[in-house]
């Protein structure tokens, strides 16, 4: 019961009352103290369902409304589904108070967790753990086993509160993050439901279905946005950006941006800031707003076509490509002012920008090549995942064969291994007869988490082998750290003292 209480509290994030308003079994003094402290946090409601069939009853979703954790702990054993993300209010659509209403996304009070539904048991939950670690946002907070698969909870460290400001902008950001998490896992796992409702009904944690829980594995919204933006960049689409305090509006909605985009007589001449500079400035504004390359290229291609003296389409492509290299954080105020003075004279147009202006910054050499190394690391991890298993955790072959299979330049391979915290290597022999053994932190973690003692022996054998190479120091440290976190809640001990199955 204590573990379940911890799970519910970790997910709900004070979105519900701790105790019932009426008929609570808590000590009266404790009730008064708890309710006094609760005034600092808005309280909402969640919906509970007794059976999956109640989600599809003729009169709508059949269930009841709960506003306290105390009720949750009293009723959990007889429930099948719940809404882990808290609504502002919930009610009933019929006089008998059987069918729910109000469980819409626009009525969400706070988003506590992202949940991925996997309708397959072709992979054990240990494989889901390592897949999330290597190919998604990180190890999940909670994994529940369902009759047909698993549900994976990624819980936020602090909830995202939803408002109707800016056309529910926060909700749009959350939906994009949710979509990207599902897609990242669908690339490496079977049965991921890509059409699942982002913030609807999910399986209720109980004493029988919890396969994994770690309250330390939580995620900050800032980190999730940064991760999601990288995923969007790979797909050439923009991310809805959350505006924090002190930030101006989206630069592409600023008056200076609209005025420059409306110019038609701009041309280039020696000694004068012209078309290329103007389009580059617009492209930087789009980049800083989180728009994808394709969207920005379409915008500037249309603008170029409207000019009295347009440039070649290939030149527009080069401008966009240059703006998205990341050398500049955004459009500089000085250039914006000069462009307005030259091509929109006589108008007093304010120049408001994020944090007072965008500026150029020089990246370290390691940062300039980071994107390449990240891509090569992903390719190498995918290769290792394909070529290894818990029975054979180390892939033995030649470095030449690895480079040919993954497309990684041989001159880059050693540097990639040295930098990676996820890949381990062992070299035996010299010259043409040399053999290279490869594995990953994820593969070894899966070995360590398996119940089969033979697999555990293979894990220790592989770790001993890899410990002999200085290139593996950081990866071995990462393995030890992740394993410590993953084993704080041993998968072989259930909440009630019964043993869980391993899949």
XYZ file of C-alpha atoms in Angstrom:
503
model
C 0.000 0.000 0.000
C 2.827 2.421 0.824
C 4.389 1.850 -2.600
C 1.082 2.489 -4.371
C 0.558 5.606 -2.303
C 3.998 6.765 -3.436
C 3.150 6.025 -7.066
C -0.128 7.948 -6.930
C 1.423 10.911 -5.136
C 4.320 11.011 -7.630
C 1.934 11.120 -10.573
C -0.869 13.327 -9.204
C 1.506 16.121 -8.057
C -0.878 17.601 -5.456
C -3.565 17.989 -8.091
C -6.105 16.336 -5.761
C -7.012 16.833 -2.143
C -5.074 14.504 0.161
C -8.205 13.568 2.090
C -11.928 13.396 1.429
C -13.980 16.472 2.234
C -16.567 14.291 3.967
C -16.173 11.036 5.832
C -12.384 11.040 5.949
C -10.670 8.521 8.202
C -7.748 10.899 8.828
C -7.007 12.512 12.173
C -8.940 15.841 12.461
C -5.794 17.804 13.336
C -4.009 16.304 10.332
C -6.978 17.212 8.133
C -6.858 20.862 9.202
C -3.099 21.103 8.695
C -3.205 19.386 5.284
C -6.044 21.554 4.000
C -4.276 24.694 5.152
C -1.128 23.713 3.252
C -3.209 22.758 0.209
C -4.346 26.349 -0.309
C -1.127 27.018 -2.245
C -2.028 24.524 -4.965
C -5.182 24.430 -7.051
C -7.117 21.179 -6.736
C -8.986 19.398 -9.506
C -10.583 16.067 -10.281
C -9.838 12.773 -12.041
C -12.096 10.061 -13.449
C -12.029 6.394 -12.424
C -13.306 3.404 -14.442
C -14.139 -0.033 -13.062
C -13.863 -1.998 -16.321
C -12.501 -1.409 -19.813
C -15.947 -2.026 -21.316
C -17.184 1.045 -19.407
C -15.044 3.196 -21.705
C -17.316 2.263 -24.603
C -20.785 2.106 -23.001
C -23.737 3.393 -25.125
C -24.282 6.416 -22.879
C -20.629 7.474 -22.978
C -17.790 6.741 -20.583
C -19.188 5.062 -17.470
C -17.329 5.862 -14.250
C -17.154 8.251 -11.329
C -15.372 11.407 -10.223
C -12.712 11.491 -7.509
C -11.161 14.545 -5.891
C -8.925 12.993 -3.207
C -5.974 10.608 -2.957
C -7.664 9.002 0.035
C -10.548 7.771 -2.160
C -8.034 6.587 -4.726
C -6.290 4.395 -2.156
C -9.604 3.009 -0.931
C -10.896 2.056 -4.390
C -7.830 1.169 -6.506
C -8.219 -2.624 -6.274
C -11.572 -2.515 -8.075
C -10.510 -0.156 -10.868
C -9.168 -0.695 -14.373
C -8.510 2.822 -15.750
C -8.037 6.406 -14.600
C -7.109 9.842 -15.900
C -3.627 10.478 -14.401
C -3.699 14.038 -15.721
C -5.936 16.219 -13.574
C -8.975 18.128 -14.912
C -10.318 21.419 -13.600
C -13.670 19.801 -12.902
C -15.618 16.706 -13.903
C -19.305 15.889 -13.730
C -22.035 13.547 -14.916
C -24.116 13.660 -18.074
C -27.128 11.778 -16.650
C -29.370 12.015 -13.592
C -28.191 8.610 -12.341
C -24.628 9.997 -12.202
C -23.163 7.063 -14.086
C -21.723 8.628 -17.211
C -18.924 11.169 -17.134
C -18.589 14.553 -18.768
C -15.838 17.150 -18.816
C -12.912 14.822 -19.590
C -11.681 16.907 -22.524
C -8.184 18.190 -23.241
C -9.329 21.821 -23.024
C -10.562 21.127 -19.485
C -7.204 19.851 -18.251
C -5.925 21.606 -15.156
C -2.442 20.101 -15.270
C -0.452 17.555 -17.246
C 1.424 15.252 -14.878
C 2.622 12.499 -17.169
C 3.015 11.322 -20.754
C 1.852 7.748 -21.313
C 2.767 5.402 -24.168
C 0.540 2.411 -24.907
C 2.279 -0.696 -26.298
C -0.085 -3.375 -27.626
C 2.484 -6.162 -27.779
C 4.376 -8.495 -25.477
C 6.938 -9.506 -28.080
C 9.526 -7.595 -26.052
C 9.917 -7.815 -22.233
C 9.685 -4.685 -20.119
C 13.487 -4.763 -19.619
C 13.876 -4.174 -23.346
C 11.439 -1.268 -23.099
C 13.615 0.245 -20.364
C 16.767 0.089 -22.459
C 14.964 1.271 -25.612
C 13.690 4.348 -23.772
C 17.181 4.992 -22.369
C 18.975 4.762 -25.713
C 16.389 5.942 -28.251
C 13.935 8.208 -26.429
C 13.806 10.675 -23.537
C 15.234 8.298 -20.925
C 14.227 5.558 -18.513
C 10.483 5.848 -17.730
C 9.049 6.436 -14.277
C 6.540 3.584 -14.360
C 5.774 0.514 -16.489
C 2.461 -1.317 -16.115
C 1.696 -4.680 -17.689
C -1.685 -4.866 -19.447
C -3.534 -7.920 -20.838
C -2.117 -7.202 -24.317
C 1.106 -5.307 -23.613
C 2.438 -2.464 -21.480
C 1.761 1.162 -20.633
C 4.772 3.398 -20.058
C 4.563 6.477 -17.833
C 7.002 9.387 -18.220
C 6.186 11.601 -15.224
C 7.014 15.309 -15.097
C 9.070 16.617 -12.184
C 6.569 19.461 -11.830
C 3.221 19.565 -13.644
C 2.492 21.640 -16.721
C -0.526 23.807 -15.898
C -2.870 24.339 -18.830
C -4.607 27.627 -19.607
C -6.554 28.936 -22.574
C -3.974 31.652 -23.230
C -2.511 31.831 -26.740
C -5.038 29.300 -27.994
C -3.962 26.605 -25.485
C -0.323 26.938 -26.507
C 0.912 24.874 -23.544
C -1.394 22.016 -24.514
C -0.081 22.087 -28.079
C 3.490 21.888 -26.807
C 2.578 18.919 -24.608
C 0.843 17.094 -27.471
C 3.901 17.522 -29.683
C 6.170 16.142 -26.956
C 3.797 13.207 -26.455
C 3.780 12.472 -30.181
C 7.575 12.578 -30.401
C 7.996 10.216 -27.433
C 5.664 7.692 -29.070
C 7.394 7.983 -32.439
C 10.869 7.577 -30.938
C 9.808 4.318 -29.252
C 7.881 3.091 -32.303
C 11.151 3.164 -34.246
C 12.661 0.456 -32.009
C 9.730 -1.353 -30.322
C 6.796 -3.342 -31.625
C 3.179 -2.477 -30.920
C 3.506 1.219 -29.996
C 0.077 2.837 -30.451
C 0.718 6.073 -32.349
C -2.963 7.049 -32.376
C -3.477 6.752 -28.609
C -5.218 9.682 -26.911
C -2.434 11.815 -25.430
C -4.172 12.680 -22.167
C -7.121 10.344 -21.831
C -7.782 7.167 -19.844
C -4.948 4.792 -18.982
C -4.437 1.670 -16.883
C -4.632 2.108 -13.151
C -1.487 1.096 -11.196
C -2.286 -1.707 -8.744
C -0.532 -4.433 -6.773
C -0.523 -6.872 -9.705
C 0.416 -4.838 -12.794
C 3.416 -2.693 -11.739
C 6.540 -4.018 -13.435
C 8.792 -1.044 -12.884
C 8.699 2.123 -10.784
C 11.373 4.671 -9.903
C 10.287 7.983 -8.398
C 13.702 9.449 -9.292
C 13.097 8.939 -13.004
C 11.168 12.146 -13.671
C 11.484 14.706 -16.443
C 11.639 18.502 -16.536
C 9.508 20.287 -19.104
C 12.543 22.307 -20.203
C 14.506 19.160 -21.063
C 11.543 17.570 -22.830
C 11.014 20.665 -24.990
C 14.700 20.729 -25.935
C 14.600 17.008 -26.783
C 11.348 17.351 -28.729
C 12.730 20.273 -30.701
C 15.657 18.122 -31.826
C 13.209 15.458 -32.964
C 11.229 18.070 -34.885
C 14.361 19.406 -36.538
C 15.090 15.927 -37.872
C 11.623 15.952 -39.454
C 11.878 19.560 -40.716
C 8.958 20.847 -38.704
C 8.676 23.520 -36.053
C 7.946 23.133 -32.359
C 5.373 25.174 -30.495
C 7.625 27.198 -28.221
C 6.672 27.843 -24.612
C 7.235 31.489 -23.754
C 8.796 31.995 -20.355
C 8.757 35.191 -18.344
C 10.825 37.932 -19.928
C 10.459 36.576 -23.456
C 8.934 38.619 -26.235
C 6.386 37.257 -28.667
C 7.316 34.939 -31.492
C 9.706 37.082 -33.643
C 7.870 36.030 -36.807
C 4.784 37.793 -35.406
C 6.635 41.019 -34.675
C 5.841 44.174 -36.657
C 9.389 44.469 -38.046
C 9.153 40.941 -39.452
C 5.841 41.678 -41.192
C 7.138 44.956 -42.633
C 10.283 43.369 -44.059
C 8.284 40.472 -45.463
C 6.011 42.967 -47.252
C 8.842 44.705 -49.152
C 8.980 44.121 -52.900
C 11.603 46.551 -54.236
C 14.594 45.135 -52.337
C 17.661 44.401 -54.415
C 21.333 43.892 -53.851
C 24.118 46.324 -54.693
C 27.683 46.866 -53.573
C 27.943 48.584 -50.203
C 24.211 48.291 -49.482
C 22.420 45.788 -47.263
C 20.090 43.978 -49.653
C 18.075 40.889 -50.567
C 20.409 38.225 -49.212
C 20.800 40.013 -45.879
C 17.075 40.575 -45.572
C 16.152 36.961 -46.322
C 18.890 35.715 -44.003
C 17.495 37.885 -41.199
C 13.978 36.547 -41.822
C 15.319 32.984 -41.867
C 17.092 33.526 -38.522
C 13.841 34.804 -37.023
C 12.074 31.657 -38.226
C 14.867 29.512 -36.798
C 14.648 31.203 -33.390
C 10.858 30.729 -33.422
C 11.312 26.974 -33.796
C 10.019 26.691 -37.364
C 11.295 23.822 -39.505
C 13.595 24.290 -42.482
C 10.928 23.252 -44.987
C 8.418 25.777 -43.611
C 11.003 28.567 -43.699
C 12.107 27.668 -47.218
C 8.490 27.809 -48.443
C 8.020 31.226 -46.845
C 11.199 32.720 -48.320
C 10.668 31.100 -51.698
C 7.266 32.784 -51.887
C 8.793 36.089 -50.758
C 11.599 35.842 -53.327
C 9.082 35.181 -56.111
C 7.243 38.397 -55.217
C 10.373 40.558 -55.504
C 10.839 42.837 -58.481
C 14.365 41.422 -58.863
C 14.378 37.907 -57.337
C 17.410 35.698 -56.765
C 17.777 32.084 -57.883
C 15.927 29.398 -55.953
C 19.245 27.688 -55.189
C 20.407 30.904 -53.485
C 17.313 30.904 -51.269
C 18.087 27.305 -50.317
C 21.648 28.284 -49.352
C 20.367 31.174 -47.210
C 18.009 28.909 -45.266
C 20.653 26.208 -44.872
C 23.128 28.765 -43.525
C 20.593 30.210 -41.048
C 19.868 26.754 -39.634
C 23.489 25.843 -38.976
C 23.137 27.287 -35.484
C 25.967 29.829 -35.676
C 23.506 32.546 -34.677
C 20.733 32.284 -32.084
C 18.529 34.632 -34.106
C 18.258 37.924 -35.968
C 20.469 40.716 -34.630
C 18.821 44.034 -33.736
C 21.485 46.052 -35.541
C 20.789 44.337 -38.863
C 17.030 44.592 -38.360
C 17.342 48.348 -37.753
C 19.565 48.824 -40.813
C 17.213 46.850 -43.050
C 14.205 48.874 -41.859
C 16.048 52.166 -42.368
C 17.100 51.172 -45.895
C 13.967 49.490 -47.235
C 11.110 50.724 -45.002
C 12.118 54.379 -44.474
C 9.925 56.874 -42.676
C 8.240 54.353 -40.365
C 8.832 54.189 -36.631
C 8.844 50.416 -36.105
C 9.786 49.018 -32.677
C 12.323 46.205 -32.603
C 11.475 43.855 -29.767
C 13.394 40.639 -29.518
C 13.926 37.682 -27.191
C 16.046 38.743 -24.197
C 16.765 42.109 -25.774
C 18.299 40.866 -29.001
C 19.852 37.922 -30.739
C 23.596 37.582 -30.864
C 26.234 35.553 -32.557
C 28.124 33.047 -30.508
C 31.190 31.047 -31.340
C 30.778 27.349 -30.781
C 33.537 25.143 -29.542
C 34.838 22.726 -32.128
C 33.278 19.786 -30.283
C 29.876 21.513 -30.471
C 30.216 22.184 -34.195
C 30.566 18.468 -34.908
C 28.181 17.287 -32.196
C 25.286 16.698 -34.579
C 27.425 14.432 -36.749
C 28.652 12.407 -33.783
C 25.109 12.122 -32.399
C 23.868 10.712 -35.707
C 26.770 8.274 -35.998
C 26.282 7.193 -32.389
C 22.599 6.455 -33.121
C 23.598 4.414 -36.186
C 26.159 2.442 -34.178
C 23.700 1.812 -31.314
C 21.120 0.544 -33.808
C 23.751 -1.779 -35.282
C 24.685 -3.107 -31.809
C 21.029 -3.626 -30.887
C 20.486 -5.647 -34.074
C 23.629 -7.748 -33.752
C 23.494 -8.545 -30.015
C 21.131 -10.116 -27.478
C 21.035 -11.076 -23.809
C 22.471 -14.436 -24.866
C 25.223 -12.810 -26.957
C 25.753 -9.290 -25.524
C 29.033 -8.599 -27.380
C 29.302 -8.452 -31.183
C 32.698 -9.658 -32.432
C 33.818 -8.591 -35.905
C 36.350 -6.251 -37.539
C 36.418 -2.481 -37.378
C 36.307 -2.374 -41.163
C 33.115 -4.438 -41.223
C 31.504 -2.204 -38.578
C 32.328 0.969 -40.497
C 31.037 -0.499 -43.755
C 27.805 -1.680 -42.099
C 27.086 1.656 -40.383
C 28.572 4.115 -42.877
C 30.782 5.703 -40.210
C 34.129 6.976 -41.571
C 36.998 4.878 -40.229
C 38.897 8.040 -39.317
C 35.979 9.066 -37.097
C 35.204 5.703 -35.493
C 37.816 5.843 -32.710
C 36.907 9.418 -31.753
C 33.237 8.460 -31.642
C 33.971 5.565 -29.293
C 36.090 7.790 -27.077
C 33.307 10.374 -26.733
C 30.372 8.010 -26.317
C 28.932 7.216 -22.893
C 26.721 4.499 -24.339
C 29.090 2.297 -26.391
C 31.811 -0.061 -25.125
C 34.588 -1.636 -27.193
C 37.294 -4.285 -26.820
C 40.086 -4.877 -29.319
C 42.040 -8.143 -29.543
C 44.999 -8.700 -31.845
C 46.667 -6.468 -34.404
C 46.635 -5.973 -38.136
C 44.276 -7.810 -40.466
C 43.573 -10.494 -37.861
C 42.431 -8.013 -35.205
C 38.943 -8.509 -33.765
C 36.704 -5.799 -32.324
C 34.059 -6.524 -29.698
C 31.147 -4.062 -29.393
C 28.308 -3.711 -26.925
C 26.287 -0.900 -25.325
C 25.138 0.269 -21.907
C 21.575 -0.587 -22.896
C 22.402 -4.162 -23.888
C 24.337 -4.779 -20.676
C 21.567 -3.255 -18.572
C 19.118 -5.637 -20.175
C 21.403 -8.527 -19.288
C 21.679 -7.318 -15.698
C 17.921 -6.981 -15.323
C 17.133 -10.439 -16.691
C 16.109 -13.021 -14.118
C 17.879 -15.859 -15.872
C 21.128 -16.486 -13.982
C 22.873 -17.448 -17.201
C 22.206 -13.973 -18.589
C 23.510 -12.384 -15.389
C 26.708 -14.412 -15.737
C 27.061 -13.158 -19.323
C 26.625 -9.610 -18.044
C 29.446 -9.949 -15.495
C 31.649 -11.604 -18.101
C 31.028 -8.788 -20.592
C 31.693 -6.067 -17.988
C 34.958 -7.735 -16.961
C 35.993 -7.890 -20.614
C 35.183 -4.234 -21.305
C 36.855 -3.009 -18.097
C 40.248 -3.642 -19.673
C 39.900 -0.815 -22.207
C 40.555 2.831 -21.196
C 38.146 4.026 -23.918
C 35.273 2.560 -21.901
C 35.791 4.514 -18.686
C 32.903 6.968 -19.137
C 30.547 4.331 -20.556
C 31.253 1.957 -17.654
C 30.584 4.770 -15.202
C 27.285 5.458 -16.990
C 26.414 1.740 -16.836
C 27.089 1.599 -13.102
C 25.053 4.759 -12.480
C 22.058 3.620 -14.549
C 22.141 0.133 -13.038
C 22.106 1.574 -9.528
C 19.033 3.652 -10.379
C 17.289 0.781 -12.141
C 17.757 -1.643 -9.271
C 16.614 0.553 -6.397
C 13.159 -0.918 -6.902
C 14.028 -4.588 -7.613
C 11.811 -6.049 -10.310
C 11.734 -9.372 -8.420
C 9.846 -7.854 -5.478
C 6.202 -6.894 -5.926
C 4.251 -4.408 -3.892
C 2.499 -7.149 -1.981
C 5.453 -9.463 -1.581
C 4.528 -11.664 -4.554
C 6.904 -12.191 -7.463
C 6.247 -10.529 -10.804
C 6.712 -12.314 -14.111
C 9.616 -11.049 -16.174
C 7.467 -10.285 -19.216
